[in-house]
Short mmCIF file of C-alpha atoms and ligand atoms in Angstrom, two decimals:
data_model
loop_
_atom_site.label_atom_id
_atom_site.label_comp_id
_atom_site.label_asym_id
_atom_site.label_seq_id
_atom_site.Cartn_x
_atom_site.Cartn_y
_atom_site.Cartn_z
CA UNK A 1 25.06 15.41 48.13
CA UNK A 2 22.27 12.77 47.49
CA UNK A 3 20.46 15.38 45.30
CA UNK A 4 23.54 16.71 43.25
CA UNK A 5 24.26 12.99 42.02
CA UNK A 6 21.25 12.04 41.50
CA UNK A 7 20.61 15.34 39.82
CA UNK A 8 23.70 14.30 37.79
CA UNK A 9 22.57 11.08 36.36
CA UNK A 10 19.44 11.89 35.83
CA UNK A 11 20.83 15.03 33.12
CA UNK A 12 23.32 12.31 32.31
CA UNK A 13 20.62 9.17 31.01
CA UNK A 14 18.30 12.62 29.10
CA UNK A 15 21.41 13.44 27.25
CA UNK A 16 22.31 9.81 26.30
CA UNK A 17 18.66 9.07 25.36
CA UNK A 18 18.55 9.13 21.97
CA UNK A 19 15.35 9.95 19.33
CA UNK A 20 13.56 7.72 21.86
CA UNK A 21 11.57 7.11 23.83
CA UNK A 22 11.93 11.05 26.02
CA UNK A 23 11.91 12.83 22.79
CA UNK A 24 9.10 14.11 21.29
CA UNK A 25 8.02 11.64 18.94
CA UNK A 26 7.21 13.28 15.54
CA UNK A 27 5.96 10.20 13.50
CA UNK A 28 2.78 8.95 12.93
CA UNK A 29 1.72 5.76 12.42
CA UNK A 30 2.84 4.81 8.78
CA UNK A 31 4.02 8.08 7.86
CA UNK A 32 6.92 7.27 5.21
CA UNK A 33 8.15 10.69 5.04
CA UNK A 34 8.20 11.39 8.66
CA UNK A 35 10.27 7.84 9.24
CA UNK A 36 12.51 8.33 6.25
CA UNK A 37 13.86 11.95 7.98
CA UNK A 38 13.83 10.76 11.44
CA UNK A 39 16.15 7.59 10.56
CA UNK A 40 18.17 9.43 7.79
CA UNK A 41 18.65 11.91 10.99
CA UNK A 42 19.89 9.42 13.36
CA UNK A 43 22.30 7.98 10.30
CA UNK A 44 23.87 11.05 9.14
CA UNK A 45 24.38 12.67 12.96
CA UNK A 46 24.01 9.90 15.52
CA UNK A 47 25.89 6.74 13.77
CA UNK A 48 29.27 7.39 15.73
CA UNK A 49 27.75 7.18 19.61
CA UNK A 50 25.72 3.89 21.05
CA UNK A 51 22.20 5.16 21.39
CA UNK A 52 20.85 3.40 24.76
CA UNK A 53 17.06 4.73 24.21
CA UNK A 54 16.86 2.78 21.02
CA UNK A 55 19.28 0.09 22.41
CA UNK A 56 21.62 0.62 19.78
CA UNK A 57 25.45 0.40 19.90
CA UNK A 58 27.35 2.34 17.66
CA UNK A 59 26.42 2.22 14.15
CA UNK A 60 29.84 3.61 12.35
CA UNK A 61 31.80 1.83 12.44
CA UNK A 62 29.47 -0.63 13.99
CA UNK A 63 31.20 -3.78 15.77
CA UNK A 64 31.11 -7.34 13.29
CA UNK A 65 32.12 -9.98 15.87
CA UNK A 66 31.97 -12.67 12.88
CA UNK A 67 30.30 -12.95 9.13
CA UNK A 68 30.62 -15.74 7.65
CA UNK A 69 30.13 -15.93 3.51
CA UNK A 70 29.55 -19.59 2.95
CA UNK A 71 29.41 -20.16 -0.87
CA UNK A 72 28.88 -24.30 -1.55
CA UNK A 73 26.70 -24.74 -4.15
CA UNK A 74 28.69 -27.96 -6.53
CA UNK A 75 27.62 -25.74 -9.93
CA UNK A 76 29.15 -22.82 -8.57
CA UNK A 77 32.89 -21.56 -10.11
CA UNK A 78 32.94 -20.24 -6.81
CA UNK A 79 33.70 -22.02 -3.35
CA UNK A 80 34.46 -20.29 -0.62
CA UNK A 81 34.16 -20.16 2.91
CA UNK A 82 35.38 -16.63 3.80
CA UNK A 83 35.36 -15.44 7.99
CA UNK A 84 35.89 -12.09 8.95
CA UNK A 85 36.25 -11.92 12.48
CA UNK A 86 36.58 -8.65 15.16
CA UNK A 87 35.85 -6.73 11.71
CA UNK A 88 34.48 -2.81 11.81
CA UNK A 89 32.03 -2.03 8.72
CA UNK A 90 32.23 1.60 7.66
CA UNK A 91 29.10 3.63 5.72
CA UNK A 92 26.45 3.40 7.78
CA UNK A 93 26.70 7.13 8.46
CA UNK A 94 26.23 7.98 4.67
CA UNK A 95 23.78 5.50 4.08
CA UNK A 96 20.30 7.10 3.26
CA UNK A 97 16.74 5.48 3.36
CA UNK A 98 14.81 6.14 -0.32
CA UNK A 99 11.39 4.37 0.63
CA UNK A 100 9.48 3.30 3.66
CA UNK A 101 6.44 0.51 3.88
CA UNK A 102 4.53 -0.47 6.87
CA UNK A 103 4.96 0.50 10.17
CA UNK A 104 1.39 1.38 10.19
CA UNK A 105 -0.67 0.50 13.58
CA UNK A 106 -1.33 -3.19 12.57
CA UNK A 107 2.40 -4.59 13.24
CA UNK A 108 1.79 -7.66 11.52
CA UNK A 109 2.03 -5.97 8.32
CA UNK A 110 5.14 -6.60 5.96
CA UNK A 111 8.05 -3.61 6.57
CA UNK A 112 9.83 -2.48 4.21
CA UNK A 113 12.87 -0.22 3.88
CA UNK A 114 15.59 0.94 0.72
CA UNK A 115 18.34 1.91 1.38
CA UNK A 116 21.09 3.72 -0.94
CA UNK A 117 24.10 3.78 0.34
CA UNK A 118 27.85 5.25 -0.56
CA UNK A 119 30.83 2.48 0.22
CA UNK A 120 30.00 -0.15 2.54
CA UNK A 121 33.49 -1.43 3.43
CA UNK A 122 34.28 -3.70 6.12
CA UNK A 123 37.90 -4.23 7.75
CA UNK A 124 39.83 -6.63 9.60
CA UNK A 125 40.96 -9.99 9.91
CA UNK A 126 39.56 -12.71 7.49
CA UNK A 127 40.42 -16.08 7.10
CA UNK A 128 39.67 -17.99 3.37
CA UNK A 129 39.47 -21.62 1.63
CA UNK A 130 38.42 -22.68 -1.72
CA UNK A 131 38.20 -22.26 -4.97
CA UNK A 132 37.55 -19.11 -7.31
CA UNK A 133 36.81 -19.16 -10.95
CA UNK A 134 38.61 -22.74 -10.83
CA UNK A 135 42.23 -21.22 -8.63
CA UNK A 136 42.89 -22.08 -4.95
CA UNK A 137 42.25 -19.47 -2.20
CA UNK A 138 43.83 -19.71 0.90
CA UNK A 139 45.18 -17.07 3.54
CA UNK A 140 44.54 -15.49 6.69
CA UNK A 141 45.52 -11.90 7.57
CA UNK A 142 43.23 -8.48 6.90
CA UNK A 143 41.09 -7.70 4.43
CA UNK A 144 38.88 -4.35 3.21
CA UNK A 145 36.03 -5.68 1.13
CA UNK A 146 34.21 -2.95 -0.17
CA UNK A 147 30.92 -2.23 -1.74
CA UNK A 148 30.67 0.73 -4.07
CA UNK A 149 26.89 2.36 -4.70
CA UNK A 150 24.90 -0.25 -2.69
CA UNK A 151 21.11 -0.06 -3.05
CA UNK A 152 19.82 -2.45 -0.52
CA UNK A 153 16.11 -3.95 0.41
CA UNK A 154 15.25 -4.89 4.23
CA UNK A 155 11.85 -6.63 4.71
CA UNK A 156 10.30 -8.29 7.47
CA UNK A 157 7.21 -8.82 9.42
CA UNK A 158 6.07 -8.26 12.93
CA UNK A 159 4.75 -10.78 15.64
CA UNK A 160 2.95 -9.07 18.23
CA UNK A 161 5.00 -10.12 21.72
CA UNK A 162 3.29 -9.50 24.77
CA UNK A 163 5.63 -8.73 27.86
CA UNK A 164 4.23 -7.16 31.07
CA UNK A 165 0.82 -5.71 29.43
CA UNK A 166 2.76 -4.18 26.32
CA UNK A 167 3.11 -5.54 22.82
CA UNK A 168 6.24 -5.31 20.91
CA UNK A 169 7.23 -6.20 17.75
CA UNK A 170 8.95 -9.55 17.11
CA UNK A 171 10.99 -9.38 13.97
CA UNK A 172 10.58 -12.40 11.56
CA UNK A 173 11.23 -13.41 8.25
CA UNK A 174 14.53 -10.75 7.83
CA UNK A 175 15.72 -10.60 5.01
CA UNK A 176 18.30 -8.18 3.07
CA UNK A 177 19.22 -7.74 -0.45
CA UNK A 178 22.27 -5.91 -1.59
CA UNK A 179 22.94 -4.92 -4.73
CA UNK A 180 26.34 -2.82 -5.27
CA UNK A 181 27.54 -1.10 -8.27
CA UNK A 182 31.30 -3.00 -7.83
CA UNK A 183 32.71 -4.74 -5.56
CA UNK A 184 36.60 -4.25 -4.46
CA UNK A 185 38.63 -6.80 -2.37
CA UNK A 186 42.00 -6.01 -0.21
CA UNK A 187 43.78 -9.15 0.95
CA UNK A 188 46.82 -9.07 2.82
CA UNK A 189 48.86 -12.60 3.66
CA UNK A 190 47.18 -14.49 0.80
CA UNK A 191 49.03 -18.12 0.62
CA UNK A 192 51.34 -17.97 3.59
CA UNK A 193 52.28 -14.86 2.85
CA UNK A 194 53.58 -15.52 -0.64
CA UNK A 195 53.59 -11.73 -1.95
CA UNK A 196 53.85 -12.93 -5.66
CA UNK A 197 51.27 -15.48 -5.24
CA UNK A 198 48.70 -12.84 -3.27
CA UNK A 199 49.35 -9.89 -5.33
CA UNK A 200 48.20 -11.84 -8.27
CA UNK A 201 45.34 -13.12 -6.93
CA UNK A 202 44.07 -9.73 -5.30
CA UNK A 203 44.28 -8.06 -9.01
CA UNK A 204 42.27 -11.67 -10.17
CA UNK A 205 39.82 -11.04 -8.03
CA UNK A 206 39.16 -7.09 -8.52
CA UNK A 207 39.46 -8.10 -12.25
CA UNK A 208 36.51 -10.60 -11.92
CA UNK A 209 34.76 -9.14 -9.00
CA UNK A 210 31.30 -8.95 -10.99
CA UNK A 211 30.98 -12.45 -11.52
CA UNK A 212 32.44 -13.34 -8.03
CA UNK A 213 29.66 -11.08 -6.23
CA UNK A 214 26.97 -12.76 -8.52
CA UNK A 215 28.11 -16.17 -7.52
CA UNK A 216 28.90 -15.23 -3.84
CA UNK A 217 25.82 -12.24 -3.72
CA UNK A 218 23.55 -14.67 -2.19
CA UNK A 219 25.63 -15.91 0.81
CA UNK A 220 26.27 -12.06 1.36
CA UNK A 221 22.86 -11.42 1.88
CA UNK A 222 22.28 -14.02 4.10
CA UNK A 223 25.04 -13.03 6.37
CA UNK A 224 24.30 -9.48 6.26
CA UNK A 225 20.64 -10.59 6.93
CA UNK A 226 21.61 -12.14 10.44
CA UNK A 227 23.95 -9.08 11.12
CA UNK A 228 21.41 -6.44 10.78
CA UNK A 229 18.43 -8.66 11.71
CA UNK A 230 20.15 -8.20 15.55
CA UNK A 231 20.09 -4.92 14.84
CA UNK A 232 16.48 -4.55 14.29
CA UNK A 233 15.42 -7.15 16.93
CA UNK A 234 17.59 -5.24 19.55
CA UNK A 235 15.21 -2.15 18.42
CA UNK A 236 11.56 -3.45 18.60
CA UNK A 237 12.67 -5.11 21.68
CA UNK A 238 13.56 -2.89 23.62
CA UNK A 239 9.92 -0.51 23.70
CA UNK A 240 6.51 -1.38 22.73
CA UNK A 241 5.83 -0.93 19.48
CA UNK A 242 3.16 2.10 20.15
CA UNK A 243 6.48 4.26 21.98
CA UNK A 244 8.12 4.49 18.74
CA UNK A 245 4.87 6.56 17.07
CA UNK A 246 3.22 10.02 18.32
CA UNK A 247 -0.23 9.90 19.53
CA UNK A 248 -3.02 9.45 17.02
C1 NAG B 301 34.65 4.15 -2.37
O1 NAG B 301 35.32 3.04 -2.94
C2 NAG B 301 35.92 3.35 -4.17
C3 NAG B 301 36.39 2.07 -4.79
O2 NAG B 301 37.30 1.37 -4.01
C4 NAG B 301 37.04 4.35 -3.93
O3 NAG B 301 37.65 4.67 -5.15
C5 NAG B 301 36.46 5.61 -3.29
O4 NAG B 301 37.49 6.48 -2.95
C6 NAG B 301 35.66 5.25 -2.06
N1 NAG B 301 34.95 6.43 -1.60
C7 NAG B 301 34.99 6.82 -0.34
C8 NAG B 301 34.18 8.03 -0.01
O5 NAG B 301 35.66 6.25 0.51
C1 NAG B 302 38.83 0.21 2.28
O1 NAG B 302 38.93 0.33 0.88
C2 NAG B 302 38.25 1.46 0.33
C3 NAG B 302 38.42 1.47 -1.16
O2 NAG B 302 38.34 0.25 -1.75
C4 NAG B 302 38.82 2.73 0.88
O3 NAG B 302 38.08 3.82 0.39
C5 NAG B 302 38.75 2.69 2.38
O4 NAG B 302 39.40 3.82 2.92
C6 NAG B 302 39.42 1.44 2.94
N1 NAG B 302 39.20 1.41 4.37
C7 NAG B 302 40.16 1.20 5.26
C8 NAG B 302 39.80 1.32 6.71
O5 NAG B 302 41.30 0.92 4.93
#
């Protein structure tokens, strides 16, 4: 009986191990090429299930407990504080990395990975105040923001981490920059629910949606930056670095 179940979870934690760390492990060191199709692999065909080996949850739709775009600056035509909270973001699954730096055996080199990616859209309720292009915003309700043709740029660098004789990688200095083609908003329950009201201001703001992602690009990136920064933490902390590359 004993044997059957453990016989059982063992098959059971091989076939929910992911890419890592049981797999063989194809790339070398710094190989761009080899890390582009591995990762590309695990977008296109593993996004919809968690992936425990690389501690990973699922990607698509991945889980956005809360994003905050914070958009203060006085000069700005554009104010904002805009929550999304329990939100899912769709198009990680078609997203596609272009270019690969570092990740060579010196971790303390600056990484670097672009991205193109399809429509980034992400759902659920929002809540927003302020001001944009000089009109009041106000409403709570659910929203679809969407990103059409989004090239994006992660960078960071590594701190070696040493936890029981291993050294991982500590991710520092994240930072993403997105850069999208257009931009589309959805906004349900604008103003109290005031249909004329909303409906005019959701065609405003797909009308002027360049200039409000210029103004509003920069506290995107920063909230995407702590979003996927977890991401890549939760990663690179959860092996030593030298599991994630084949043998020399
Ligand atoms: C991407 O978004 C655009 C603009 O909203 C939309 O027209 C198009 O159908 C979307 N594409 C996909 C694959 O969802
Ligand atoms: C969000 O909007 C985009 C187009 O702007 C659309 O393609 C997509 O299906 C919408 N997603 C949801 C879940 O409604």
């Amino acid at each position: 009986m004993f044997g059957i179940a453990l016989a059982i979870v063992l098959c059971l934690s091989v076939s929910v191990q992911g890419i890592f760390p049981d797999d063989p492990k194809p790339c070398k060191y710094g190989d761009g090429e080899c890390i582009i199709k591995l990762v590309n692999t695990l977008f296109s065909e593993r996004s919809s299930e968690a992936d425990p080996g690389l501690n990973l949850e699922r990607l698509d739709p991945l889980k956005v407990d809360k994003l905050v775009i914070s958009q203060g600056e006085s000069a700005s035509p554009v104010g904002i504080t805009l929550t999304f909270t329990d939100n899912l973001l769709y198009g990680i699954k078609d997203q596609r990395i272009v270019k690969v730096k570092g990740f060579g055996k010196d971790l303390t080199t600056k990484h670097e990975v672009k991205i193109v990616a399809k429509n980034f859209s992400l759902v659920g309720p929002y809540n927003i105040n302020g001001k944009v292009l000089i009109l009041p915003i106000s409403g709570t309700g659910q929203s679809n923001m969407t990103m059409v043709n989004v090239k994006a740029i992660i960078s960071f660098s590594g701190k070696p981490l040493e936890k029981n004789g291993e050294t991982y990688l500590d991710v520092t200095d994240f930072k993403i920059t997105m850069r999208p083609d257009s931009t589309h908003y959805q906004f349900t329950n604008l103003f109290n629910g005031d249909k004329a009201l909303g409906d005019n201001m959701n065609v405003f703001l797909n009308e002027n949606s360049e200039a409000i992602y210029k103004e509003t690009a920069a506290a995107i990136d920063r909230s995407f930056s702590q979003l996927y920064m977890g991401i890549v933490k939760g990663v690179f902390s959860n092996l030593p670095y030298a599991k994630f590359f084949a043998e020399e």
